[in-house]
Short mmCIF file of C-alpha atoms in Angstrom, two decimals:
data_model
loop_
_atom_site.label_atom_id
_atom_site.label_comp_id
_atom_site.label_asym_id
_atom_site.label_seq_id
_atom_site.Cartn_x
_atom_site.Cartn_y
_atom_site.Cartn_z
CA MET R 1 -5.74 -4.42 5.74
CA GLU R 2 -2.61 -6.42 5.03
CA PHE R 3 0.46 -5.16 3.19
CA GLY R 4 4.15 -5.74 2.78
CA ASN R 5 7.26 -3.94 1.56
CA LEU R 6 5.50 -0.64 0.91
CA PHE R 7 6.91 2.76 1.88
CA THR R 8 8.90 2.42 5.14
CA TYR R 9 7.29 -0.89 6.10
CA GLY R 10 8.70 -4.38 5.73
CA SER R 11 6.76 -7.57 5.09
CA ASN R 12 3.57 -9.00 6.59
CA ASN R 13 1.88 -5.97 8.20
CA ILE R 14 -1.71 -6.35 9.37
CA VAL R 15 -4.02 -3.60 10.61
CA ASN R 16 -7.39 -4.74 11.92
CA PHE R 17 -9.54 -1.62 12.02
CA GLU R 18 -12.42 -3.51 13.62
CA SER R 19 -10.33 -4.19 16.74
CA ILE R 20 -9.46 -0.54 17.36
CA ASN R 21 -12.88 0.96 18.07
CA GLY R 22 -12.88 4.65 18.85
CA VAL R 23 -9.43 5.41 17.48
CA ASN R 24 -9.49 8.74 15.68
CA ILE R 25 -5.86 9.84 15.74
CA ILE R 26 -2.53 8.29 14.82
CA MET R 27 0.40 9.77 16.74
CA GLY R 28 4.13 9.29 16.45
CA ARG R 29 7.42 10.94 15.59
CA ASN R 30 8.23 12.14 12.10
CA GLY R 31 9.23 9.45 9.65
CA LEU R 32 7.64 6.50 11.44
CA GLY R 33 5.01 5.79 8.78
CA LYS R 34 1.81 7.41 10.06
CA SER R 35 0.82 8.94 6.73
CA SER R 36 2.09 5.83 4.95
CA LEU R 37 -0.83 3.88 6.43
CA ILE R 38 -3.23 6.26 4.67
CA ASP R 39 -1.11 6.05 1.52
CA VAL R 40 -1.34 2.23 1.52
CA ILE R 41 -5.14 2.56 1.53
CA LEU R 42 -5.05 5.15 -1.28
CA LEU R 43 -2.60 3.06 -3.30
CA THR R 44 -4.72 -0.06 -2.91
CA ILE R 45 -7.99 1.57 -3.91
CA TYR R 46 -6.85 4.16 -6.48
CA ASN R 47 -3.36 2.99 -7.55
CA THR R 48 -2.00 6.40 -6.54
CA TYR R 49 -1.12 8.11 -3.27
CA SER R 50 -0.42 11.51 -1.73
CA LYS R 51 3.38 11.81 -1.77
CA TYR R 52 4.43 11.54 -5.41
CA ASP R 53 2.99 11.93 -8.90
CA THR R 54 4.04 8.39 -9.77
CA SER R 55 3.87 5.18 -7.79
CA CYS R 56 7.50 4.15 -8.40
CA GLU R 57 8.53 4.97 -4.83
CA ALA R 58 5.72 2.99 -3.18
CA VAL R 59 7.80 -0.20 -2.97
CA ASN R 60 10.25 -0.09 -0.08
CA ARG R 61 13.77 0.69 -1.31
CA ARG R 62 15.09 -2.53 0.24
CA HIS R 63 12.70 -4.70 -1.76
CA LYS R 64 11.73 -5.25 -5.39
CA LYS R 65 8.12 -6.26 -4.77
CA GLY R 66 5.28 -5.27 -2.47
CA TYR R 67 1.63 -6.09 -2.00
CA SER R 68 -1.56 -4.87 -0.36
CA ILE R 69 -4.91 -6.44 0.47
CA LEU R 70 -7.83 -4.35 1.66
CA THR R 71 -11.20 -5.77 2.66
CA LEU R 72 -14.13 -3.35 2.73
CA GLU R 73 -17.74 -3.77 3.73
CA VAL R 74 -20.30 -1.60 1.94
CA ASN R 75 -24.02 -2.12 2.54
CA ASN R 76 -23.32 -5.56 4.03
CA ASP R 77 -21.39 -6.63 0.90
CA LEU R 78 -17.70 -7.53 1.27
CA TYR R 79 -15.14 -6.36 -1.27
CA GLU R 80 -11.51 -7.39 -1.33
CA ILE R 81 -8.90 -5.49 -3.33
CA LYS R 82 -5.54 -7.17 -3.89
CA ARG R 83 -2.62 -5.45 -5.55
CA THR R 84 0.94 -6.47 -6.20
CA PHE R 85 3.62 -3.90 -6.96
CA GLU R 86 7.02 -4.31 -8.55
CA ARG R 87 9.88 -1.88 -8.84
CA VAL R 88 11.17 -1.97 -12.41
CA THR R 89 14.27 -0.17 -13.68
CA ASN R 90 15.28 0.56 -17.25
CA LYS R 91 18.64 -0.40 -18.76
CA ASP R 92 20.39 2.74 -17.54
CA GLU R 93 18.76 2.43 -14.11
CA LYS R 94 18.26 6.21 -14.15
CA GLU R 95 14.50 6.08 -14.35
CA LYS R 96 12.40 3.87 -12.12
CA THR R 97 8.94 2.82 -13.20
CA PHE R 98 6.17 0.94 -11.49
CA SER R 99 3.90 -1.90 -12.42
CA SER R 100 0.77 -3.01 -10.62
CA GLU R 101 -1.68 -5.88 -10.92
CA ASN R 102 -5.14 -5.64 -9.44
CA THR R 103 -7.65 -8.35 -8.62
CA THR R 104 -10.91 -7.77 -6.75
CA PRO R 105 -12.62 -11.13 -6.22
CA TYR R 106 -14.43 -11.97 -3.04
CA GLY R 107 -16.48 -15.10 -2.52
#
């Protein structure tokens, strides 16, 4: 999994689940981004996540754009999901909306 500028994370984050065999718990202090890792996976696959009804807050407040790439193996077939996210504001900047593009090619 690779992602950038989502939730509390900055750019160019990589999590290699294959290299962490046997890990079954994520520990840390409140606010460090433990549940955000799960939310990045949910956002990438389903375009929604656990914290809010809308995805407008998924992009880190310090950035206008974010992305995620998730590679999955199912029955020996590889699937790659790529999404880009952009924080969009209306004229009054009172309401924030969210746009997402999704591509799922894998060669």
